[in-house]
Every structure is written in C-alpha cells, then in structure tokens.
Short mmCIF file of C-alpha atoms and ligand atoms in Angstrom, two decimals:
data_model
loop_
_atom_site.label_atom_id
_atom_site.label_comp_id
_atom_site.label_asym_id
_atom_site.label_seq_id
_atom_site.Cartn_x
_atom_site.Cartn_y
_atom_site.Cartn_z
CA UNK A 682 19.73 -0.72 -18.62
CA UNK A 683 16.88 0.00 -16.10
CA UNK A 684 15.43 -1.30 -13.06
CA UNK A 685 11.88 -3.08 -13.46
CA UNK A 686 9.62 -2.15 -10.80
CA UNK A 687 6.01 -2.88 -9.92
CA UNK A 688 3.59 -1.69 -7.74
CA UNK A 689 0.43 -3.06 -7.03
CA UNK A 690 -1.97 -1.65 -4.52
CA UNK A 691 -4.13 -4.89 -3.12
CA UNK A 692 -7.82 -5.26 -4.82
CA UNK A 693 -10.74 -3.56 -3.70
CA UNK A 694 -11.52 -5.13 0.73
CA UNK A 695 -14.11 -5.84 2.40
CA UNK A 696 -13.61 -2.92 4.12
CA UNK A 697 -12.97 -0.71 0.92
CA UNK A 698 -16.69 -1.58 0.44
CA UNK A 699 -17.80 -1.11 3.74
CA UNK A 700 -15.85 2.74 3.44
CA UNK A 701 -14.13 1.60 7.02
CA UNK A 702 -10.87 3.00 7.68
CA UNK A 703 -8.69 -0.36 8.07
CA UNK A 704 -5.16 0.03 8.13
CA UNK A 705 -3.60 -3.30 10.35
CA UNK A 706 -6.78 -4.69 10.32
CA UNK A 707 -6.85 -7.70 8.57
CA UNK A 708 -9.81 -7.83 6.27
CA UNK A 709 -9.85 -9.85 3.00
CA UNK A 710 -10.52 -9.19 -0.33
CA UNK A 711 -14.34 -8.99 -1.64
CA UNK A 712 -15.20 -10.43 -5.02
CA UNK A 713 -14.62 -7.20 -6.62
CA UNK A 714 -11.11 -7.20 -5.37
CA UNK A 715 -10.10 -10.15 -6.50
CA UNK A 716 -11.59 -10.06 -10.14
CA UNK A 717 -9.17 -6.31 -10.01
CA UNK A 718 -6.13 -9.11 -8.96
CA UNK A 719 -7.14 -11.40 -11.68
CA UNK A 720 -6.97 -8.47 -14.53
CA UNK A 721 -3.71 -6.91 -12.54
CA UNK A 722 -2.06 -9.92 -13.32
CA UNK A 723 -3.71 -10.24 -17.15
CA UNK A 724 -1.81 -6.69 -17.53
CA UNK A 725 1.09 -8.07 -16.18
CA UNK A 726 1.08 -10.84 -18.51
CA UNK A 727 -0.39 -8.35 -21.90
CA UNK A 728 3.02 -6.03 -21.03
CA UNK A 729 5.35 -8.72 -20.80
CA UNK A 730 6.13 -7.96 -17.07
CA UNK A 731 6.65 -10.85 -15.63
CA UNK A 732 7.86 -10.52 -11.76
CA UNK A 733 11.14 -12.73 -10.44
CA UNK A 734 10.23 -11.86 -7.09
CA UNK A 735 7.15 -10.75 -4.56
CA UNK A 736 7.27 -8.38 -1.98
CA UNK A 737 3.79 -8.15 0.28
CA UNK A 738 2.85 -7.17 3.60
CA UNK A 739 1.93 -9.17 6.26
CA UNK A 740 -2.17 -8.42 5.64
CA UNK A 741 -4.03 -10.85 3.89
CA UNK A 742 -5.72 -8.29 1.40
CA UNK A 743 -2.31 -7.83 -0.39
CA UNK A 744 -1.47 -11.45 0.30
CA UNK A 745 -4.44 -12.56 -1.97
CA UNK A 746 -3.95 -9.92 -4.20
CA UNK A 747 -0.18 -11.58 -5.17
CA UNK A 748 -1.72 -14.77 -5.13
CA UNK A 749 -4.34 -14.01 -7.71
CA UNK A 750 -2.26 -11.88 -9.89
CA UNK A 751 0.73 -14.38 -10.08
CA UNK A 752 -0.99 -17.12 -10.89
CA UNK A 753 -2.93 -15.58 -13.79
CA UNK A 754 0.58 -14.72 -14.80
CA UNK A 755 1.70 -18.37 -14.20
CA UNK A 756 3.93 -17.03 -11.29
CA UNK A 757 3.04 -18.65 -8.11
CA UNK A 758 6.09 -20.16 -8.03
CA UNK A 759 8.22 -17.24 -7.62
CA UNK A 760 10.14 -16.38 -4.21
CA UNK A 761 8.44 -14.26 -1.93
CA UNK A 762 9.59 -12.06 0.72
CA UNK A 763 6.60 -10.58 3.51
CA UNK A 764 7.53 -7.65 6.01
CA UNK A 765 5.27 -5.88 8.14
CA UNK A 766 7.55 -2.71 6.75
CA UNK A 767 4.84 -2.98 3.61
CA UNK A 768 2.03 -2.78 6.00
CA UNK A 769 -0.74 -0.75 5.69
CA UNK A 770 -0.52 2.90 7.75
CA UNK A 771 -1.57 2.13 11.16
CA UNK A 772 -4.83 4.02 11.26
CA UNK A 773 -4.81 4.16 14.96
CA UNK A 774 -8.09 4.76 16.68
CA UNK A 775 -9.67 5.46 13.45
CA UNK A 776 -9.33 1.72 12.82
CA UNK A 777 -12.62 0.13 12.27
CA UNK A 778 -14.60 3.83 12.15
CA UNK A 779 -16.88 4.62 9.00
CA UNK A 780 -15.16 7.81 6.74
CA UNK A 781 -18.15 9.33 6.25
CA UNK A 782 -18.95 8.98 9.42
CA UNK A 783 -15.62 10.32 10.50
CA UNK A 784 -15.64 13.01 8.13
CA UNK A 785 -19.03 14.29 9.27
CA UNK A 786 -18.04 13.88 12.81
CA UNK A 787 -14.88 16.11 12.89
CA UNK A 788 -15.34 17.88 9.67
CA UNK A 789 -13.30 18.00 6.59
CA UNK A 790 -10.31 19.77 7.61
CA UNK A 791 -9.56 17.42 10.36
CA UNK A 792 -10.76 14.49 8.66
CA UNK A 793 -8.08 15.16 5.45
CA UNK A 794 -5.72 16.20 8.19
CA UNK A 795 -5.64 12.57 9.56
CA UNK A 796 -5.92 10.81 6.02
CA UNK A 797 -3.79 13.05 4.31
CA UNK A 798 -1.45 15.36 6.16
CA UNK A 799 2.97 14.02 5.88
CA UNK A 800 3.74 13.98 9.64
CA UNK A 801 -0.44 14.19 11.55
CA UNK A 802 -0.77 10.90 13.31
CA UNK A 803 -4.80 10.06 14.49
CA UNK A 804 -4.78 9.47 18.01
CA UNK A 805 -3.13 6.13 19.13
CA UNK A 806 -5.43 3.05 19.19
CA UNK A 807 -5.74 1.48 22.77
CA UNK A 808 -4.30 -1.99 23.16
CA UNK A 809 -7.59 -3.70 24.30
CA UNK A 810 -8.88 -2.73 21.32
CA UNK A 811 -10.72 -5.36 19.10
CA UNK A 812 -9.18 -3.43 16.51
CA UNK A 813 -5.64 -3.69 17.75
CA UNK A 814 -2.74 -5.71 16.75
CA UNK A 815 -0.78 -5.68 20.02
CA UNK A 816 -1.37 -9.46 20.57
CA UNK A 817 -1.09 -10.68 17.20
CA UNK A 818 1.35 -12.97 16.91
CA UNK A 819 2.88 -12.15 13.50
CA UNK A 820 3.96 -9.10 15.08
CA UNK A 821 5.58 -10.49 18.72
CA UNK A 822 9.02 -9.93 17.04
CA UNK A 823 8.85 -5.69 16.99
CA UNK A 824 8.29 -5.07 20.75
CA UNK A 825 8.27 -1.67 21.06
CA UNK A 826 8.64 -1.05 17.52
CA UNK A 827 4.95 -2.27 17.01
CA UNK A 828 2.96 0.58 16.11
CA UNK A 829 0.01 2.05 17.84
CA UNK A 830 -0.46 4.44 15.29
CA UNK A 831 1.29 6.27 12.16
CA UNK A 832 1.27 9.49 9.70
CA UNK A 833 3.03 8.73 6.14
CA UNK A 834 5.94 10.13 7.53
CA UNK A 835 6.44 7.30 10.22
CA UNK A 836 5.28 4.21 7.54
CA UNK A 837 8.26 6.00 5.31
CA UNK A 838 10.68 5.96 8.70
CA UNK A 839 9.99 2.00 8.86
CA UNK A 840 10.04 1.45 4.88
CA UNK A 841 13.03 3.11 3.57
CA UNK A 842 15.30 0.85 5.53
CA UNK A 843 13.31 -2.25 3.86
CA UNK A 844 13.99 -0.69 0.64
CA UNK A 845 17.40 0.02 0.94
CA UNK A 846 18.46 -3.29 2.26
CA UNK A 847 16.22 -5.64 0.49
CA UNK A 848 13.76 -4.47 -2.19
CA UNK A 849 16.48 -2.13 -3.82
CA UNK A 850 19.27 -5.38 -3.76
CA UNK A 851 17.05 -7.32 -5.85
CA UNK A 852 16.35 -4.75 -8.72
CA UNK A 853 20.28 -4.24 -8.81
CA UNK A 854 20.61 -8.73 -9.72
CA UNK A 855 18.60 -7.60 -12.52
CA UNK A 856 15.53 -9.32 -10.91
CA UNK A 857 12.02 -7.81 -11.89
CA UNK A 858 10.20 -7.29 -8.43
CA UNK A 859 6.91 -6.77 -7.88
CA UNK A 860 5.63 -5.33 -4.35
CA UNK A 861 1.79 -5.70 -3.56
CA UNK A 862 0.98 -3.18 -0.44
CA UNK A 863 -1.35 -0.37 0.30
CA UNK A 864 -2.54 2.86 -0.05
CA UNK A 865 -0.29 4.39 2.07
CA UNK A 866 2.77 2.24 2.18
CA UNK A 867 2.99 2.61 -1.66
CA UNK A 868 2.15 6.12 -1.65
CA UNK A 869 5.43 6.52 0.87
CA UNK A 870 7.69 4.41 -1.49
CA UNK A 871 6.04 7.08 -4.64
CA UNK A 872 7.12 9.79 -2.79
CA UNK A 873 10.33 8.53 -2.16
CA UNK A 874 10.80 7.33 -5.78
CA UNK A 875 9.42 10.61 -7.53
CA UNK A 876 11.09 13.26 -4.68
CA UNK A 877 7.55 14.35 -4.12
CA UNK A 878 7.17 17.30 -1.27
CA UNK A 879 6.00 16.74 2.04
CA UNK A 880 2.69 19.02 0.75
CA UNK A 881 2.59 18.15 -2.15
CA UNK A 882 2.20 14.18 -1.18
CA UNK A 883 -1.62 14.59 0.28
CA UNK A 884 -2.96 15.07 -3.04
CA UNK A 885 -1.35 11.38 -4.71
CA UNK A 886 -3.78 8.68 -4.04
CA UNK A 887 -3.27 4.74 -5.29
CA UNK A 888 -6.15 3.08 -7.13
CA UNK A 889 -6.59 -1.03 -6.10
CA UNK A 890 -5.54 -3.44 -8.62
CA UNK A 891 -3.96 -1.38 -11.26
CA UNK A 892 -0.51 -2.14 -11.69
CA UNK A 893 2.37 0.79 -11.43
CA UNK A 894 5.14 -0.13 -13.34
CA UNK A 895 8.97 1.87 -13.03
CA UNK A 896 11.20 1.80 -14.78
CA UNK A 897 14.51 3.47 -12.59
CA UNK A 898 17.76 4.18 -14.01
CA UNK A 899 21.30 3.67 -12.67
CA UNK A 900 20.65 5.76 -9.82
CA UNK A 901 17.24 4.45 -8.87
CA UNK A 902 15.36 7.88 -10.26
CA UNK A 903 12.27 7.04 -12.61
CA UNK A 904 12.85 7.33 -16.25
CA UNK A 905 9.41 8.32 -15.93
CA UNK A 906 8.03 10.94 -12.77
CA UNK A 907 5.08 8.96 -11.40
CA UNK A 908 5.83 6.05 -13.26
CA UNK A 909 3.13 3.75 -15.73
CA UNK A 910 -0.14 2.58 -15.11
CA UNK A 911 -1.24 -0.20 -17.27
CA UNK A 912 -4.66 0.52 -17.31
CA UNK A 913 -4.28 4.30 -17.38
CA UNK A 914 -8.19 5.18 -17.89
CA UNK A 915 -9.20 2.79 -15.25
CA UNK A 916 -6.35 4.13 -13.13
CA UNK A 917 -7.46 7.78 -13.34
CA UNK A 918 -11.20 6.89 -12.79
CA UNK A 919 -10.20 5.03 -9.35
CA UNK A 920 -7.72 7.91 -8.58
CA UNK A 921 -10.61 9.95 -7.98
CA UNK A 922 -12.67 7.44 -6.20
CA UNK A 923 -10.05 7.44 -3.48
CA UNK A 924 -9.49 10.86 -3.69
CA UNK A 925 -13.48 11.29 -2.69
CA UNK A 926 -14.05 8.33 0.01
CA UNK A 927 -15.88 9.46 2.81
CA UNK A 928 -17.37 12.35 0.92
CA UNK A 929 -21.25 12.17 -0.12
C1 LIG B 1135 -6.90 2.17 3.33
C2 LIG B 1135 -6.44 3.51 2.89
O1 LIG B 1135 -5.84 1.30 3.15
O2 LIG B 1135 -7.33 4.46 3.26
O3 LIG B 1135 -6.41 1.74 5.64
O4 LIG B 1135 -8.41 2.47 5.16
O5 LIG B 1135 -4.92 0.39 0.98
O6 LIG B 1135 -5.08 -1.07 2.96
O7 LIG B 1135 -7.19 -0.29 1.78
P1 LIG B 1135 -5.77 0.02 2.18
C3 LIG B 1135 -7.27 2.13 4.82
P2 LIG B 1135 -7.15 6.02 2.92
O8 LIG B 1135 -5.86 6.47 3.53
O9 LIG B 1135 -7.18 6.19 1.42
O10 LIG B 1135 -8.35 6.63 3.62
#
C-alpha cells in the first residue's frame, strides 16, 4: 500500500510572461497557463489519478490552476483546504522587479544567490509597498507571522508544520491529495520528500502545469526519488526554461 500524492505547480502567470519576480503578489493566470491546467488535469484523468482532496495556496494563480484541472477531471466537487503555508516564497523587495533586469543589475552570482541559495533571504519588502501584502486582508490572521520576506529555508519552517498536521493526515485515510502551489513552496515540500541537501536544492526547479505524482510508502519516503512527471518530455523542456529565466 502507498500514499498517492500530487503536485502541481500553478500554470504559466501573467507575470511568468512578463519574467517579473512575483511571489505574494497576486497575479492570475494568462491563457497559456490555463490551457497547461486544462492538459494537467487531462493527465490526471489519462493516469487514473483522480484527487479526493485539494490543497492550494491562498494566490489566485494556483487557485485557477485547481479549478481548471479538476473540472477537466470532473472534480470540482471535491473538498478543498487553502493555507497561506502553500504560498508562494515571499520575494521581498524583489517583488514586482524584472529578472533580467535584476540579474543584469546585481550580476549573476547575487542574482542566483537570492533565487536560489537554502537560507539567503532578498532584502525585506517595505510595508507601503504597492507590492506588499501587509494590509491584505486574507492575511490579518498571522500578525507577526506575516512575512516580509523569505529564503526556501523559511517557506519550509512555515510548511512542514502544514504537512505534518494536515496534508500528511489525509494521505494516511487513504485519500488521494492533490496540492497546487509554487515554485518554491513545492520545491521545499521536494526537498523534504526526497532528503535533498541544503546545496544540492538550488539546482531542482518545478515546471507549471505538469503534474508530479508520489507515490510514498509506509513511512512517507518516495518509492520513487523525485517522484513522476506525467508529461516527462514536456516536464524536462520547462525544467530548463526555469532553470534559465532572467538569462538572455
Ligand atoms: C515564481 C518563482 O513563483 O520564481 O515568485 O517569481 O511559482 O508563483 O510563479 P511562481 C516567482 P523563481 O524562484 O523560479 O525565480
């Protein structure tokens, strides 16, 4: 008996497109992403994975990505559970800023330092920021918890707890869950899944739209390392697309 666990990185934003860094920003999907949430949930519904439960974040982008992908899958009617703990990396006062422009600002080292590094935070982002979240009201219940900014090691800090308590619960009822998130937040969850090193974490990047399916034994450790894409060409062509944003 194993645990059935998806992972689906939200479809391609409007900020993707733009090459913005976005992190709590709430931007939406463009019509790219959402034709990559349509065919995440075809794959869903061509391997026979079909979720009893949805985990998202609180940003719209992996909102709409669920959305899309369930109902293709004739899902929508499935329970879902939302926690800011999925969120996005808070990008901090690189919110809103072009990568390239970034990149060819501070240079690369710096630049991959910030995107990249385990435990690098970018500088914090300032409250009267258009970019900031510190009066949205989705978030009034965290306080001082609310972020300013984050490196992978702090969105892990705030996940793990959220995936002890909740996510891991439902895989143990036998339930097959499906968690749409980001970049970041799912590549913390990978690295906690596959025991992947501090260094060796900045080279993993998460294509949009391309479901990641694990399968985890008794002990929650992947049958698999690095678990199954289900479009594995597709997956390894937007692998590197990530891998080069901000680069010319
Ligand atoms: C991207 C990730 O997050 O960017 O915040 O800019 O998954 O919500 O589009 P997502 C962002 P990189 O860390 O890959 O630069």
């Amino acid at each position: 008996m194993t645990y059935k666990l998806i992972l689906l990185r939200h479809g391609h934003s409007e900020w993707n497109a733009k090459n913005l860094f976005t992190g709590w920003v709430d931007v939406d999907l463009n019509d790219q992403g959402r034709e990559e949430a349509a065919r995440g949930g075809e794959l869903l519904v061509e391997n026979n994975l079909l979720p009893d439960v949805l985990y998202t974040s609180l940003l719209k982008r992996a909102i709409n990505t669920a959305n899309i992908s369930l109902d293709k899958a004739d899902r929508g009617w499935i329970p879902v559970k939302r926690d800011w703990r999925l969120n996005e990396r808070h990008y901090g006062a690189l919110q809103g800023k072009d990568k390239a422009q970034t990149l060819a600002e501070y240079g690369e080292e710096q630049f991959m330092e910030w995107r990249r590094s385990y435990d690098t935070p970018p500088p914090p982002l300032s409250d009267d920021s258009e970019f900031s979240q510190a009066h949205d009201p989705r978030y009034a219940d965290l306080g001082d918890a609310l972020p300013r900014t984050e490196c992978l090691k702090d969105v892990l800090v705030r996940l793990l707890p959220y995936w002890e308590s909740d996510i891991k619960e439902d895989l143990k009822a036998g339930k097959t869950v499906l968690v749409t998130a980001h970049g970041n937040s799912l590549r913390a969850l990978v690295k906690h899944l596959d025991g992947i090193s501090d260094d060796a974490i900045a080279s993993l990047n998460i294509p949009t739209g391309i479901p990641l399916v694990y399968d985890l034994d008794e002990d929650f450790q992947p049958v698999k390392p690095g678990g199954t894409y289900l479009d594995p060409d597709a997956a390894a062509e937007a692998i590197l697309a990530v891998a080069n944003q901000g680069k010319k």
